[in-house]
Amino acid sequence: MAAKRVVFLGPPGAGKGTQAKRVVEALGLKHLSTGDVLREEVARGSALGLKAKGFMDRGELVPDQLIIDMVSGRIAGATGFLLDGFPRTVGQAEALEKITALDAVVTIDLSRDEVVRRLAARRVCRACGGIFNLTFNLNEGETACPACGGELYQRDDDTPAVIENRYDVYERSTAPLVAYYRERGLLRRVRGDVGTDGVFEEILRLLTA
Ligand code: AMP
């Protein structure tokens, strides 16, 4: 039986978003990226977006309670889900445990150097949300999304200083969740540097084993 309640862990830039899009399609799960939801809230100028923006621009985490409230409403009633970018702290993981059980936690490993290199070269499509990279699948100066022709942009937090801070925040606040989920027998580790297809195949193998 394929896993139906899945969490993706891993540093920013490891490929969580890219892989999540493929995995939810393959396994019929609902995709919930807390970063995407927050960016939409910021773009709409909602009360949550206004509270979150400063933290996001600095590469800091948005306070746990705001995130927990945002997630719990969105996974209530879902039979299968993939959480991408949540939980990011032990407090969030403990809150999640009260909302739902999990089948598997996949952590995608990537070194700090590779994270910095990838994020600085990342571009995202405003229209379809597709994620591209100047080092793998985009040419320098390309401004149109190869998938849908939409406008490509660079995320506000994909700048060198903020990228470094986000990695520090990951190591300090989120990396402890690797041990947390290992102790609960849920952890599955994947290398993030074996190509998009290679990572995808390994994740599917682990989730359907
Ligand atoms: P991401 O798109 O996952 O890289 O998230 C972008 C930013 O949104 C992060 O740097 C945080 O500021 C915020 N964020 C996303 N998910 C969470 C979370 N689970 N807890 C706290 N902040 C979050």
Short mmCIF file of C-alpha atoms and ligand atoms in Angstrom, two decimals:
data_model
loop_
_atom_site.label_atom_id
_atom_site.label_comp_id
_atom_site.label_asym_id
_atom_site.label_seq_id
_atom_site.Cartn_x
_atom_site.Cartn_y
_atom_site.Cartn_z
CA MET A 1 0.00 0.00 0.00
CA ALA A 2 1.34 3.39 -0.97
CA ALA A 3 1.85 5.94 1.80
CA LYS A 4 -1.02 8.45 1.92
CA ARG A 5 0.00 10.82 4.71
CA VAL A 6 3.43 12.08 3.82
CA VAL A 7 5.80 14.81 4.99
CA PHE A 8 8.79 16.14 3.03
CA LEU A 9 11.77 17.39 5.05
CA GLY A 10 15.06 18.80 3.83
CA PRO A 11 16.87 22.11 3.45
CA PRO A 12 15.55 24.86 1.19
CA GLY A 13 16.50 24.11 -2.40
CA ALA A 14 16.75 20.33 -1.90
CA GLY A 15 13.95 19.78 -4.42
CA LYS A 16 10.93 19.36 -2.12
CA GLY A 17 8.62 21.50 -4.27
CA THR A 18 9.71 19.98 -7.58
CA GLN A 19 9.38 16.42 -6.29
CA ALA A 20 6.14 17.13 -4.43
CA LYS A 21 4.42 18.19 -7.66
CA ARG A 22 5.34 14.86 -9.30
CA VAL A 23 4.65 12.66 -6.28
CA VAL A 24 1.15 14.05 -5.61
CA GLU A 25 0.27 13.37 -9.22
CA ALA A 26 1.63 9.82 -9.12
CA LEU A 27 -0.01 8.91 -5.81
CA GLY A 28 -3.18 11.04 -5.94
CA LEU A 29 -2.37 13.10 -2.86
CA LYS A 30 -3.27 16.68 -1.97
CA HIS A 31 -0.19 18.94 -2.08
CA LEU A 32 0.19 21.47 0.70
CA SER A 33 3.22 23.76 0.51
CA THR A 34 3.15 26.17 3.44
CA GLY A 35 5.62 28.44 1.60
CA ASP A 36 3.30 28.64 -1.43
CA VAL A 37 0.26 29.36 0.76
CA LEU A 38 2.17 32.09 2.60
CA ARG A 39 3.36 33.69 -0.66
CA GLU A 40 -0.26 33.76 -1.87
CA GLU A 41 -1.34 35.37 1.40
CA VAL A 42 1.41 37.99 1.03
CA ALA A 43 0.38 38.67 -2.59
CA ARG A 44 -3.26 39.12 -1.52
CA GLY A 45 -2.24 41.43 1.33
CA SER A 46 -4.26 39.38 3.84
CA ALA A 47 -3.84 39.78 7.61
CA LEU A 48 -1.79 36.55 7.70
CA GLY A 49 0.30 37.71 4.74
CA LEU A 50 1.07 41.02 6.44
CA LYS A 51 2.17 39.23 9.61
CA ALA A 52 4.28 36.69 7.71
CA LYS A 53 6.06 38.91 5.19
CA GLY A 54 8.81 40.30 7.42
CA PHE A 55 9.81 36.84 8.64
CA MET A 56 9.86 35.48 5.10
CA ASP A 57 11.91 38.35 3.70
CA ARG A 58 14.58 37.72 6.37
CA GLY A 59 14.51 33.95 5.89
CA GLU A 60 13.20 33.46 9.44
CA LEU A 61 10.37 31.11 10.34
CA VAL A 62 6.86 32.46 10.70
CA PRO A 63 5.64 31.84 14.31
CA ASP A 64 4.38 28.30 14.95
CA GLN A 65 0.82 29.16 15.93
CA LEU A 66 0.10 31.08 12.71
CA ILE A 67 1.38 28.15 10.67
CA ILE A 68 -0.42 25.47 12.69
CA ASP A 69 -3.77 27.26 12.33
CA MET A 70 -3.15 27.67 8.61
CA VAL A 71 -2.31 23.98 8.08
CA SER A 72 -4.91 22.35 10.30
CA GLY A 73 -7.83 23.83 8.36
CA ARG A 74 -6.29 22.74 5.10
CA ILE A 75 -5.63 19.08 5.88
CA ALA A 76 -8.82 18.46 7.82
CA GLY A 77 -10.83 15.90 5.86
CA ALA A 78 -8.09 15.11 3.30
CA THR A 79 -7.64 11.36 2.90
CA GLY A 80 -4.15 11.67 1.45
CA PHE A 81 -1.76 14.59 1.64
CA LEU A 82 1.85 15.58 1.10
CA LEU A 83 3.08 18.32 3.40
CA ASP A 84 5.95 20.25 1.79
CA GLY A 85 7.72 22.67 4.14
CA PHE A 86 5.74 21.69 7.24
CA PRO A 87 6.51 20.86 10.00
CA ARG A 88 9.67 22.95 10.35
CA THR A 89 10.02 22.91 14.15
CA VAL A 90 9.53 20.33 16.89
CA GLY A 91 6.59 22.44 18.13
CA GLN A 92 4.92 22.16 14.72
CA ALA A 93 5.59 18.39 14.60
CA GLU A 94 3.98 17.94 18.02
CA ALA A 95 0.95 19.95 16.92
CA LEU A 96 0.70 17.88 13.72
CA GLU A 97 0.73 14.67 15.76
CA LYS A 98 -2.45 15.87 17.48
CA ILE A 99 -4.16 16.53 14.11
CA THR A 100 -3.22 13.36 12.19
CA ALA A 101 -1.05 10.25 12.10
CA LEU A 102 1.60 9.99 9.34
CA ASP A 103 2.69 7.10 7.10
CA ALA A 104 6.12 8.36 6.04
CA VAL A 105 8.53 11.28 6.33
CA VAL A 106 10.91 11.67 3.41
CA THR A 107 14.01 13.79 3.97
CA ILE A 108 15.87 14.98 0.88
CA ASP A 109 19.54 15.59 1.73
CA LEU A 110 21.61 18.30 0.04
CA SER A 111 24.86 20.00 1.13
CA ARG A 112 25.00 23.67 2.05
CA ASP A 113 27.19 24.52 -0.96
CA GLU A 114 24.77 22.89 -3.36
CA VAL A 115 21.78 24.62 -1.71
CA VAL A 116 23.39 28.04 -2.11
CA ARG A 117 24.31 27.33 -5.73
CA ARG A 118 20.83 26.03 -6.63
CA LEU A 119 18.76 28.70 -4.92
CA ALA A 120 20.69 31.57 -6.45
CA ALA A 121 19.92 30.07 -9.89
CA ARG A 122 16.25 29.19 -9.19
CA ARG A 123 13.41 30.81 -11.13
CA VAL A 124 9.69 30.23 -10.57
CA CYS A 125 6.74 30.69 -12.95
CA ARG A 126 4.16 33.21 -11.77
CA ALA A 127 1.42 31.48 -13.77
CA CYS A 128 1.84 27.72 -13.21
CA GLY A 129 4.21 27.65 -10.20
CA GLY A 130 6.76 25.57 -12.15
CA ILE A 131 10.25 25.58 -10.63
CA PHE A 132 13.28 25.91 -12.94
CA ASN A 133 17.00 26.39 -12.59
CA LEU A 134 19.58 28.20 -14.70
CA THR A 135 22.06 25.39 -14.07
CA PHE A 136 19.78 22.55 -15.19
CA ASN A 137 16.90 23.51 -17.42
CA LEU A 138 16.88 27.23 -18.27
CA ASN A 139 19.10 29.47 -20.35
CA GLU A 140 20.53 32.69 -18.91
CA GLY A 141 18.17 35.58 -19.70
CA GLU A 142 15.16 33.30 -20.39
CA THR A 143 12.06 35.07 -19.05
CA ALA A 144 9.21 32.81 -20.22
CA CYS A 145 8.21 29.56 -18.50
CA PRO A 146 9.19 26.57 -20.68
CA ALA A 147 6.01 24.76 -19.55
CA CYS A 148 3.31 27.41 -20.00
CA GLY A 149 4.92 30.60 -21.30
CA GLY A 150 4.15 32.48 -18.04
CA GLU A 151 6.51 35.02 -16.51
CA LEU A 152 9.52 33.63 -14.64
CA TYR A 153 10.65 35.46 -11.50
CA GLN A 154 13.22 35.12 -8.75
CA ARG A 155 11.80 34.70 -5.23
CA ASP A 156 12.50 37.64 -2.88
CA ASP A 157 14.20 35.26 -0.42
CA ASP A 158 16.48 33.65 -3.05
CA THR A 159 19.20 36.29 -2.49
CA PRO A 160 22.66 35.32 -1.16
CA ALA A 161 22.34 36.69 2.40
CA VAL A 162 18.82 35.34 2.91
CA ILE A 163 19.76 31.95 1.43
CA GLU A 164 22.59 31.60 3.98
CA ASN A 165 20.21 32.53 6.81
CA ARG A 166 17.58 30.06 5.62
CA TYR A 167 20.15 27.26 5.70
CA ASP A 168 21.19 28.26 9.25
CA VAL A 169 17.52 28.31 10.29
CA TYR A 170 17.05 24.87 8.72
CA GLU A 171 20.01 23.41 10.64
CA ARG A 172 18.95 24.99 13.93
CA SER A 173 15.17 24.52 13.88
CA THR A 174 14.23 21.88 11.30
CA ALA A 175 17.13 19.39 11.15
CA PRO A 176 16.23 18.10 14.67
CA LEU A 177 13.06 16.68 13.07
CA VAL A 178 15.19 14.07 11.28
CA ALA A 179 15.95 12.41 14.63
CA TYR A 180 12.39 13.09 15.84
CA TYR A 181 10.87 11.10 12.97
CA ARG A 182 13.61 8.44 12.96
CA GLU A 183 12.69 7.67 16.58
CA ARG A 184 9.08 7.23 15.47
CA GLY A 185 10.08 4.80 12.69
CA LEU A 186 8.78 7.11 9.94
CA LEU A 187 11.98 8.46 8.38
CA ARG A 188 13.04 7.66 4.78
CA ARG A 189 16.27 9.29 3.51
CA VAL A 190 16.88 10.27 -0.10
CA ARG A 191 19.93 11.86 -1.76
CA GLY A 192 18.99 15.13 -3.44
CA ASP A 193 21.93 15.23 -5.86
CA VAL A 194 21.12 12.33 -8.19
CA GLY A 195 19.06 14.24 -10.77
CA THR A 196 15.34 15.06 -10.73
CA ASP A 197 14.29 11.71 -12.20
CA GLY A 198 16.62 9.75 -9.93
CA VAL A 199 15.29 11.47 -6.81
CA PHE A 200 11.69 10.95 -7.97
CA GLU A 201 12.16 7.23 -8.61
CA GLU A 202 13.76 6.72 -5.22
CA ILE A 203 10.96 8.59 -3.43
CA LEU A 204 8.28 6.57 -5.22
CA ARG A 205 10.09 3.34 -4.39
CA LEU A 206 10.21 4.30 -0.71
CA LEU A 207 6.58 5.40 -0.56
CA THR A 208 5.19 2.34 -2.32
CA ALA A 209 7.43 -0.32 -0.73
P1 AMP B 1 9.55 27.72 1.47
O1 AMP B 1 8.79 28.09 0.25
O2 AMP B 1 9.15 26.38 2.03
O3 AMP B 1 11.04 27.84 1.29
O4 AMP B 1 9.14 28.79 2.60
C1 AMP B 1 9.40 30.16 2.41
C2 AMP B 1 9.32 30.88 3.74
O5 AMP B 1 7.99 30.76 4.27
C3 AMP B 1 10.23 30.35 4.84
O6 AMP B 1 11.54 30.87 4.77
C4 AMP B 1 9.49 30.83 6.09
O7 AMP B 1 9.67 32.21 6.30
C5 AMP B 1 8.03 30.62 5.70
N1 AMP B 1 7.56 29.26 6.04
C6 AMP B 1 7.16 28.28 5.17
N2 AMP B 1 6.78 27.18 5.83
C7 AMP B 1 6.94 27.46 7.15
C8 AMP B 1 6.73 26.73 8.35
N3 AMP B 1 6.29 25.45 8.34
N4 AMP B 1 7.00 27.34 9.53
C9 AMP B 1 7.44 28.60 9.57
N5 AMP B 1 7.67 29.36 8.49
C10 AMP B 1 7.42 28.80 7.28
#
